[in-house]
């Protein structure tokens, strides 16, 4: 079974703090993703990575950065947390897409509910 | 614009009843469509996947249908159980952009 774990289920931080969210997968997947999920907006892609040290901006990268130093680990960094970054953060992984086969299932972690006060 | 819309936003049914959730999409070119179930406070878990050539797929009491001509999908839940209470998310994969496009979900509550 694929397992995607996230470092914290719940996190409370103060405005201006630097926040690290960690995600680890154990299935040797090339792709890893960070999403945020807000009521009425669905999942929105922040960043994704298709290889170690590689990253691509998603739809809402502003205020976030990522790091992928090892294949199994993908970190999301909030450089200076703000209240509008209060949200549920979901990490996912999948096999690498190949031409004509973007059908690989994404496996999600349990999520981190971040509150910024 | 590539979009996925789901209806209804929320639904309440009695245990044992059937229900159908809808997903309409404008994603083109289309690769595949998945339905995910997300329990409260958890990550989404895949229920079914359908490609262009498939028009129905079952997973236990869950049956998904796809009409690629009208770009519509539905998820039918038979003999609902309390454990079916969750959000159901429709996700369409764009064939060239290698991008997953998410609907906003339908929140289902099953009452005893």
PDB file of C-alpha atoms in Angstrom:
ATOM      1  CA  UNK A   1       0.000   0.000   0.000  1.00  0.00           C
ATOM      2  CA  UNK A   2       1.179   3.475  -0.842  1.00  0.00           C
ATOM      3  CA  UNK A   3       1.725   5.572   2.185  1.00  0.00           C
ATOM      4  CA  UNK A   4       2.005   9.336   2.206  1.00  0.00           C
ATOM      5  CA  UNK A   5       2.628  10.871   5.591  1.00  0.00           C
ATOM      6  CA  UNK A   6       2.616  14.487   6.680  1.00  0.00           C
ATOM      7  CA  UNK A   7       4.569  15.767   9.643  1.00  0.00           C
ATOM      8  CA  UNK A   8       1.674  17.303  11.561  1.00  0.00           C
ATOM      9  CA  UNK A   9      -2.105  16.903  11.564  1.00  0.00           C
ATOM     10  CA  UNK A  10      -2.698  20.244  13.266  1.00  0.00           C
ATOM     11  CA  UNK A  11      -0.458  23.282  13.487  1.00  0.00           C
ATOM     12  CA  UNK A  12      -0.952  26.730  15.002  1.00  0.00           C
ATOM     13  CA  UNK A  13       1.514  29.468  14.086  1.00  0.00           C
ATOM     14  CA  UNK A  14       1.757  33.202  14.541  1.00  0.00           C
ATOM     15  CA  UNK A  15       1.754  35.778  11.764  1.00  0.00           C
ATOM     16  CA  UNK A  16       5.260  36.289  10.406  1.00  0.00           C
ATOM     17  CA  UNK A  17       6.629  32.929  11.521  1.00  0.00           C
ATOM     18  CA  UNK A  18       8.443  30.653   9.085  1.00  0.00           C
ATOM     19  CA  UNK A  19       6.519  27.407   8.741  1.00  0.00           C
ATOM     20  CA  UNK A  20       7.727  24.051   7.432  1.00  0.00           C
ATOM     21  CA  UNK A  21       5.329  21.332   6.326  1.00  0.00           C
ATOM     22  CA  UNK A  22       6.912  17.994   5.561  1.00  0.00           C
ATOM     23  CA  UNK A  23       5.636  15.179   3.377  1.00  0.00           C
ATOM     24  CA  UNK A  24       7.144  11.713   2.946  1.00  0.00           C
ATOM     25  CA  UNK A  25       6.061   8.931   0.555  1.00  0.00           C
ATOM     26  CA  UNK A  26       7.293   5.361   0.559  1.00  0.00           C
ATOM     27  CA  UNK A  27       6.450   4.193  -2.977  1.00  0.00           C
ATOM     28  CA  UNK A  28       9.367   5.637  -4.923  1.00  0.00           C
ATOM     29  CA  UNK A  29       7.040   8.022  -6.765  1.00  0.00           C
ATOM     30  CA  UNK A  30       8.644  10.654  -8.955  1.00  0.00           C
ATOM     31  CA  UNK A  31       5.842  13.231  -8.726  1.00  0.00           C
ATOM     32  CA  UNK A  32       4.965  15.008  -5.514  1.00  0.00           C
ATOM     33  CA  UNK A  33       2.431  17.795  -5.024  1.00  0.00           C
ATOM     34  CA  UNK A  34       1.328  20.343  -2.472  1.00  0.00           C
ATOM     35  CA  UNK A  35      -2.274  21.556  -2.455  1.00  0.00           C
ATOM     36  CA  UNK A  36      -4.339  23.737  -0.207  1.00  0.00           C
ATOM     37  CA  UNK A  37      -8.006  23.059   0.321  1.00  0.00           C
ATOM     38  CA  UNK A  38     -10.478  25.729   1.329  1.00  0.00           C
ATOM     39  CA  UNK A  39     -14.273  25.480   1.634  1.00  0.00           C
ATOM     40  CA  UNK A  40     -15.991  26.172  -1.666  1.00  0.00           C
ATOM     41  CA  UNK A  41     -12.722  26.362  -3.596  1.00  0.00           C
ATOM     42  CA  UNK A  42     -11.660  22.749  -3.821  1.00  0.00           C
ATOM     43  CA  UNK A  43      -8.021  21.719  -4.041  1.00  0.00           C
ATOM     44  CA  UNK A  44      -5.645  24.255  -5.515  1.00  0.00           C
ATOM     45  CA  UNK A  45      -2.134  23.342  -6.599  1.00  0.00           C
ATOM     46  CA  UNK A  46       0.652  25.290  -4.913  1.00  0.00           C
ATOM     47  CA  UNK A  47       3.750  23.524  -6.273  1.00  0.00           C
ATOM     48  CA  UNK A  48       4.720  20.197  -7.683  1.00  0.00           C
ATOM     49  CA  UNK A  49       7.976  18.370  -8.262  1.00  0.00           C
ATOM     50  CA  UNK A  50       8.779  15.633 -10.782  1.00  0.00           C
ATOM     51  CA  UNK A  51      12.290  14.885  -9.591  1.00  0.00           C
ATOM     52  CA  UNK A  52      14.802  15.662  -6.878  1.00  0.00           C
ATOM     53  CA  UNK A  53      15.650  19.367  -6.820  1.00  0.00           C
ATOM     54  CA  UNK A  54      13.064  20.041  -9.558  1.00  0.00           C
ATOM     55  CA  UNK A  55       9.977  22.134  -8.885  1.00  0.00           C
ATOM     56  CA  UNK A  56       7.206  23.738 -10.867  1.00  0.00           C
ATOM     57  CA  UNK A  57       4.814  26.462  -9.781  1.00  0.00           C
ATOM     58  CA  UNK A  58       1.188  25.544  -9.548  1.00  0.00           C
ATOM     59  CA  UNK A  59      -1.793  27.864  -9.600  1.00  0.00           C
ATOM     60  CA  UNK A  60      -1.165  29.694  -6.317  1.00  0.00           C
ATOM     61  CA  UNK A  61       2.581  29.705  -5.501  1.00  0.00           C
ATOM     62  CA  UNK A  62       2.728  33.218  -4.017  1.00  0.00           C
ATOM     63  CA  UNK A  63       3.902  33.206  -0.407  1.00  0.00           C
ATOM     64  CA  UNK A  64       5.170  29.619  -0.606  1.00  0.00           C
ATOM     65  CA  UNK A  65       8.368  27.839  -1.539  1.00  0.00           C
ATOM     66  CA  UNK A  66       9.272  24.153  -1.698  1.00  0.00           C
ATOM     67  CA  UNK A  67      12.260  21.897  -1.305  1.00  0.00           C
ATOM     68  CA  UNK A  68      12.923  18.410  -2.609  1.00  0.00           C
ATOM     69  CA  UNK A  69      16.360  17.226  -1.588  1.00  0.00           C
ATOM     70  CA  UNK A  70      15.426  13.521  -1.535  1.00  0.00           C
ATOM     71  CA  UNK A  71      13.024  11.626  -3.762  1.00  0.00           C
ATOM     72  CA  UNK A  72      10.753  10.567  -0.918  1.00  0.00           C
ATOM     73  CA  UNK A  73      10.497  13.946   0.802  1.00  0.00           C
ATOM     74  CA  UNK A  74       8.817  17.176  -0.314  1.00  0.00           C
ATOM     75  CA  UNK A  75       8.673  20.182   1.959  1.00  0.00           C
ATOM     76  CA  UNK A  76       6.403  23.212   1.770  1.00  0.00           C
ATOM     77  CA  UNK A  77       7.716  26.412   3.307  1.00  0.00           C
ATOM     78  CA  UNK A  78       5.735  29.469   4.295  1.00  0.00           C
ATOM     79  CA  UNK A  79       8.432  32.127   4.495  1.00  0.00           C
ATOM     80  CA  UNK A  80       6.341  34.539   6.569  1.00  0.00           C
ATOM     81  CA  UNK A  81       2.988  33.090   7.538  1.00  0.00           C
ATOM     82  CA  UNK A  82      -0.081  35.253   7.129  1.00  0.00           C
ATOM     83  CA  UNK A  83      -3.653  34.760   8.301  1.00  0.00           C
ATOM     84  CA  UNK A  84      -4.850  34.160   4.737  1.00  0.00           C
ATOM     85  CA  UNK A  85      -2.677  31.046   4.666  1.00  0.00           C
ATOM     86  CA  UNK A  86      -4.890  29.395   7.269  1.00  0.00           C
ATOM     87  CA  UNK A  87      -6.043  26.301   5.437  1.00  0.00           C
ATOM     88  CA  UNK A  88      -5.884  22.530   5.062  1.00  0.00           C
ATOM     89  CA  UNK A  89      -2.679  21.509   3.278  1.00  0.00           C
ATOM     90  CA  UNK A  90      -2.592  18.230   1.391  1.00  0.00           C
ATOM     91  CA  UNK A  91       0.444  16.473  -0.018  1.00  0.00           C
ATOM     92  CA  UNK A  92       0.146  13.896  -2.795  1.00  0.00           C
ATOM     93  CA  UNK A  93       2.424  11.687  -4.857  1.00  0.00           C
ATOM     94  CA  UNK A  94       2.148   9.767  -8.124  1.00  0.00           C
ATOM     95  CA  UNK A  95       4.234   7.948 -10.668  1.00  0.00           C
ATOM     96  CA  UNK A  96       5.894  10.099 -13.321  1.00  0.00           C
ATOM     97  CA  UNK A  97       3.674  11.028 -16.219  1.00  0.00           C
ATOM     98  CA  UNK A  98       4.836   9.793 -19.598  1.00  0.00           C
ATOM     99  CA  UNK A  99       3.680  10.953 -22.976  1.00  0.00           C
ATOM    100  CA  UNK A 100       0.037  10.068 -23.473  1.00  0.00           C
ATOM    101  CA  UNK A 101      -0.319   8.577 -20.016  1.00  0.00           C
ATOM    102  CA  UNK A 102      -1.261  11.201 -17.515  1.00  0.00           C
ATOM    103  CA  UNK A 103      -3.492   8.688 -15.807  1.00  0.00           C
ATOM    104  CA  UNK A 104      -1.493   7.796 -12.747  1.00  0.00           C
ATOM    105  CA  UNK A 105      -3.431   7.987  -9.534  1.00  0.00           C
ATOM    106  CA  UNK A 106      -2.475  10.557  -6.955  1.00  0.00           C
ATOM    107  CA  UNK A 107      -2.120   9.241  -3.402  1.00  0.00           C
ATOM    108  CA  UNK A 108      -2.849  11.785  -0.732  1.00  0.00           C
ATOM    109  CA  UNK A 109      -1.563  12.261   2.773  1.00  0.00           C
ATOM    110  CA  UNK A 110      -3.930  12.880   5.707  1.00  0.00           C
ATOM    111  CA  UNK A 111      -3.519  16.643   5.532  1.00  0.00           C
ATOM    112  CA  UNK A 112      -2.218  19.330   7.869  1.00  0.00           C
ATOM    113  CA  UNK A 113      -4.709  21.840   9.202  1.00  0.00           C
ATOM    114  CA  UNK A 114      -2.722  25.042   9.648  1.00  0.00           C
ATOM    115  CA  UNK A 115      -4.061  27.985  11.617  1.00  0.00           C
ATOM    116  CA  UNK A 116      -2.186  31.284  11.487  1.00  0.00           C
ATOM    117  CA  UNK A 117      -3.154  33.748  14.208  1.00  0.00           C
TER     118      UNK A 117
ATOM    119  CA  UNK B   1     -11.227  27.466 -19.665  1.00  0.00           C
ATOM    120  CA  UNK B   2     -10.665  24.028 -18.156  1.00  0.00           C
ATOM    121  CA  UNK B   3     -13.168  23.601 -15.349  1.00  0.00           C
ATOM    122  CA  UNK B   4     -14.899  20.905 -13.344  1.00  0.00           C
ATOM    123  CA  UNK B   5     -18.253  21.626 -11.739  1.00  0.00           C
ATOM    124  CA  UNK B   6     -20.057  19.395  -9.286  1.00  0.00           C
ATOM    125  CA  UNK B   7     -23.618  19.337  -8.071  1.00  0.00           C
ATOM    126  CA  UNK B   8     -25.215  19.430  -5.657  1.00  0.00           C
ATOM    127  CA  UNK B   9     -22.888  21.198  -3.229  1.00  0.00           C
ATOM    128  CA  UNK B  10     -24.357  19.214  -0.366  1.00  0.00           C
ATOM    129  CA  UNK B  11     -26.841  16.420   0.089  1.00  0.00           C
ATOM    130  CA  UNK B  12     -28.562  14.772   3.039  1.00  0.00           C
ATOM    131  CA  UNK B  13     -30.123  11.330   2.671  1.00  0.00           C
ATOM    132  CA  UNK B  14     -31.414   8.600   4.949  1.00  0.00           C
ATOM    133  CA  UNK B  15     -29.451   5.422   5.490  1.00  0.00           C
ATOM    134  CA  UNK B  16     -30.352   2.765   2.933  1.00  0.00           C
ATOM    135  CA  UNK B  17     -31.372   5.233   0.236  1.00  0.00           C
ATOM    136  CA  UNK B  18     -29.622   5.700  -3.116  1.00  0.00           C
ATOM    137  CA  UNK B  19     -28.198   8.949  -4.418  1.00  0.00           C
ATOM    138  CA  UNK B  20     -26.477  10.335  -7.501  1.00  0.00           C
ATOM    139  CA  UNK B  21     -23.806  13.002  -7.630  1.00  0.00           C
ATOM    140  CA  UNK B  22     -23.043  14.956 -10.798  1.00  0.00           C
ATOM    141  CA  UNK B  23     -19.838  16.200 -12.406  1.00  0.00           C
ATOM    142  CA  UNK B  24     -19.660  18.344 -15.555  1.00  0.00           C
ATOM    143  CA  UNK B  25     -16.351  19.306 -17.101  1.00  0.00           C
ATOM    144  CA  UNK B  26     -14.961  21.456 -19.894  1.00  0.00           C
ATOM    145  CA  UNK B  27     -11.427  20.030 -19.825  1.00  0.00           C
ATOM    146  CA  UNK B  28     -10.004  19.377 -23.270  1.00  0.00           C
ATOM    147  CA  UNK B  29      -8.253  17.309 -24.338  1.00  0.00           C
ATOM    148  CA  UNK B  30      -9.466  14.843 -21.755  1.00  0.00           C
ATOM    149  CA  UNK B  31      -7.354  12.010 -20.385  1.00  0.00           C
ATOM    150  CA  UNK B  32      -9.362  10.468 -17.572  1.00  0.00           C
ATOM    151  CA  UNK B  33     -11.818  11.200 -14.791  1.00  0.00           C
ATOM    152  CA  UNK B  34     -11.585  10.043 -11.208  1.00  0.00           C
ATOM    153  CA  UNK B  35     -13.939  10.147  -8.281  1.00  0.00           C
ATOM    154  CA  UNK B  36     -12.377  10.522  -4.844  1.00  0.00           C
ATOM    155  CA  UNK B  37     -13.932  10.115  -1.411  1.00  0.00           C
ATOM    156  CA  UNK B  38     -12.664  12.389   1.324  1.00  0.00           C
ATOM    157  CA  UNK B  39     -13.627  11.717   4.917  1.00  0.00           C
ATOM    158  CA  UNK B  40     -13.649  14.722   7.244  1.00  0.00           C
ATOM    159  CA  UNK B  41     -10.106  15.655   8.249  1.00  0.00           C
ATOM    160  CA  UNK B  42      -8.532  13.111   5.888  1.00  0.00           C
ATOM    161  CA  UNK B  43      -6.945  13.099   2.466  1.00  0.00           C
ATOM    162  CA  UNK B  44      -8.946  12.010  -0.610  1.00  0.00           C
ATOM    163  CA  UNK B  45      -8.971   8.334  -1.574  1.00  0.00           C
ATOM    164  CA  UNK B  46      -9.634   7.162  -5.144  1.00  0.00           C
ATOM    165  CA  UNK B  47     -12.924   5.334  -5.801  1.00  0.00           C
ATOM    166  CA  UNK B  48     -12.947   4.921  -9.589  1.00  0.00           C
ATOM    167  CA  UNK B  49     -11.137   6.036 -12.721  1.00  0.00           C
ATOM    168  CA  UNK B  50     -12.551   6.170 -16.234  1.00  0.00           C
ATOM    169  CA  UNK B  51     -10.879   6.891 -19.536  1.00  0.00           C
ATOM    170  CA  UNK B  52     -12.466   8.209 -22.708  1.00  0.00           C
ATOM    171  CA  UNK B  53     -13.583   4.780 -23.895  1.00  0.00           C
ATOM    172  CA  UNK B  54     -15.209   3.658 -20.657  1.00  0.00           C
ATOM    173  CA  UNK B  55     -18.748   4.653 -19.777  1.00  0.00           C
ATOM    174  CA  UNK B  56     -19.284   2.828 -16.513  1.00  0.00           C
ATOM    175  CA  UNK B  57     -17.147   1.567 -13.646  1.00  0.00           C
ATOM    176  CA  UNK B  58     -18.178   0.022 -10.350  1.00  0.00           C
ATOM    177  CA  UNK B  59     -16.498  -0.254  -6.985  1.00  0.00           C
ATOM    178  CA  UNK B  60     -18.788  -2.062  -4.582  1.00  0.00           C
ATOM    179  CA  UNK B  61     -21.830   0.124  -3.943  1.00  0.00           C
ATOM    180  CA  UNK B  62     -20.301   2.966  -5.972  1.00  0.00           C
ATOM    181  CA  UNK B  63     -20.967   3.145  -9.719  1.00  0.00           C
ATOM    182  CA  UNK B  64     -19.525   5.892 -11.872  1.00  0.00           C
ATOM    183  CA  UNK B  65     -20.715   6.710 -15.371  1.00  0.00           C
ATOM    184  CA  UNK B  66     -19.107   8.849 -18.037  1.00  0.00           C
ATOM    185  CA  UNK B  67     -20.564  10.442 -21.142  1.00  0.00           C
ATOM    186  CA  UNK B  68     -17.546  11.849 -22.991  1.00  0.00           C
ATOM    187  CA  UNK B  69     -19.756  13.435 -25.660  1.00  0.00           C
ATOM    188  CA  UNK B  70     -21.665  15.618 -23.218  1.00  0.00           C
ATOM    189  CA  UNK B  71     -18.693  15.803 -20.793  1.00  0.00           C
ATOM    190  CA  UNK B  72     -20.718  14.598 -17.872  1.00  0.00           C
ATOM    191  CA  UNK B  73     -20.080  12.031 -15.171  1.00  0.00           C
ATOM    192  CA  UNK B  74     -22.139  10.783 -12.290  1.00  0.00           C
ATOM    193  CA  UNK B  75     -21.421   8.791  -9.157  1.00  0.00           C
ATOM    194  CA  UNK B  76     -24.277   6.622  -7.952  1.00  0.00           C
ATOM    195  CA  UNK B  77     -24.256   5.296  -4.396  1.00  0.00           C
ATOM    196  CA  UNK B  78     -26.523   2.358  -3.707  1.00  0.00           C
ATOM    197  CA  UNK B  79     -27.984   1.437  -0.310  1.00  0.00           C
ATOM    198  CA  UNK B  80     -26.142   4.220   1.477  1.00  0.00           C
ATOM    199  CA  UNK B  81     -24.461   3.635   4.823  1.00  0.00           C
ATOM    200  CA  UNK B  82     -23.476   6.022   7.594  1.00  0.00           C
ATOM    201  CA  UNK B  83     -19.849   5.564   6.556  1.00  0.00           C
ATOM    202  CA  UNK B  84     -20.646   7.067   3.151  1.00  0.00           C
ATOM    203  CA  UNK B  85     -20.863  10.472   4.851  1.00  0.00           C
ATOM    204  CA  UNK B  86     -17.959  12.338   3.241  1.00  0.00           C
ATOM    205  CA  UNK B  87     -17.073  14.740   0.471  1.00  0.00           C
ATOM    206  CA  UNK B  88     -16.902  13.327  -3.045  1.00  0.00           C
ATOM    207  CA  UNK B  89     -14.536  15.014  -5.443  1.00  0.00           C
ATOM    208  CA  UNK B  90     -14.457  14.704  -9.214  1.00  0.00           C
ATOM    209  CA  UNK B  91     -11.007  15.146 -10.790  1.00  0.00           C
ATOM    210  CA  UNK B  92     -10.335  15.403 -14.509  1.00  0.00           C
ATOM    211  CA  UNK B  93      -6.846  14.992 -15.955  1.00  0.00           C
ATOM    212  CA  UNK B  94      -5.870  17.220 -18.854  1.00  0.00           C
ATOM    213  CA  UNK B  95      -4.230  15.053 -21.515  1.00  0.00           C
ATOM    214  CA  UNK B  96      -1.501  17.473 -22.587  1.00  0.00           C
ATOM    215  CA  UNK B  97      -0.931  19.746 -19.635  1.00  0.00           C
ATOM    216  CA  UNK B  98      -0.498  16.750 -17.315  1.00  0.00           C
ATOM    217  CA  UNK B  99      -2.662  18.619 -14.913  1.00  0.00           C
ATOM    218  CA  UNK B 100      -5.294  17.429 -12.474  1.00  0.00           C
ATOM    219  CA  UNK B 101      -8.350  19.695 -12.368  1.00  0.00           C
ATOM    220  CA  UNK B 102     -10.469  19.343  -9.255  1.00  0.00           C
ATOM    221  CA  UNK B 103     -14.138  19.986  -8.701  1.00  0.00           C
ATOM    222  CA  UNK B 104     -15.183  21.643  -5.452  1.00  0.00           C
ATOM    223  CA  UNK B 105     -16.868  18.483  -4.231  1.00  0.00           C
ATOM    224  CA  UNK B 106     -20.266  17.339  -2.994  1.00  0.00           C
ATOM    225  CA  UNK B 107     -20.654  16.961   0.747  1.00  0.00           C
ATOM    226  CA  UNK B 108     -22.864  13.952   1.511  1.00  0.00           C
ATOM    227  CA  UNK B 109     -24.400  13.304   4.898  1.00  0.00           C
ATOM    228  CA  UNK B 110     -26.180  10.008   5.571  1.00  0.00           C
ATOM    229  CA  UNK B 111     -28.552  10.017   8.517  1.00  0.00           C
ATOM    230  CA  UNK B 112     -29.685   7.007  10.556  1.00  0.00           C
TER     231      UNK B 112
END
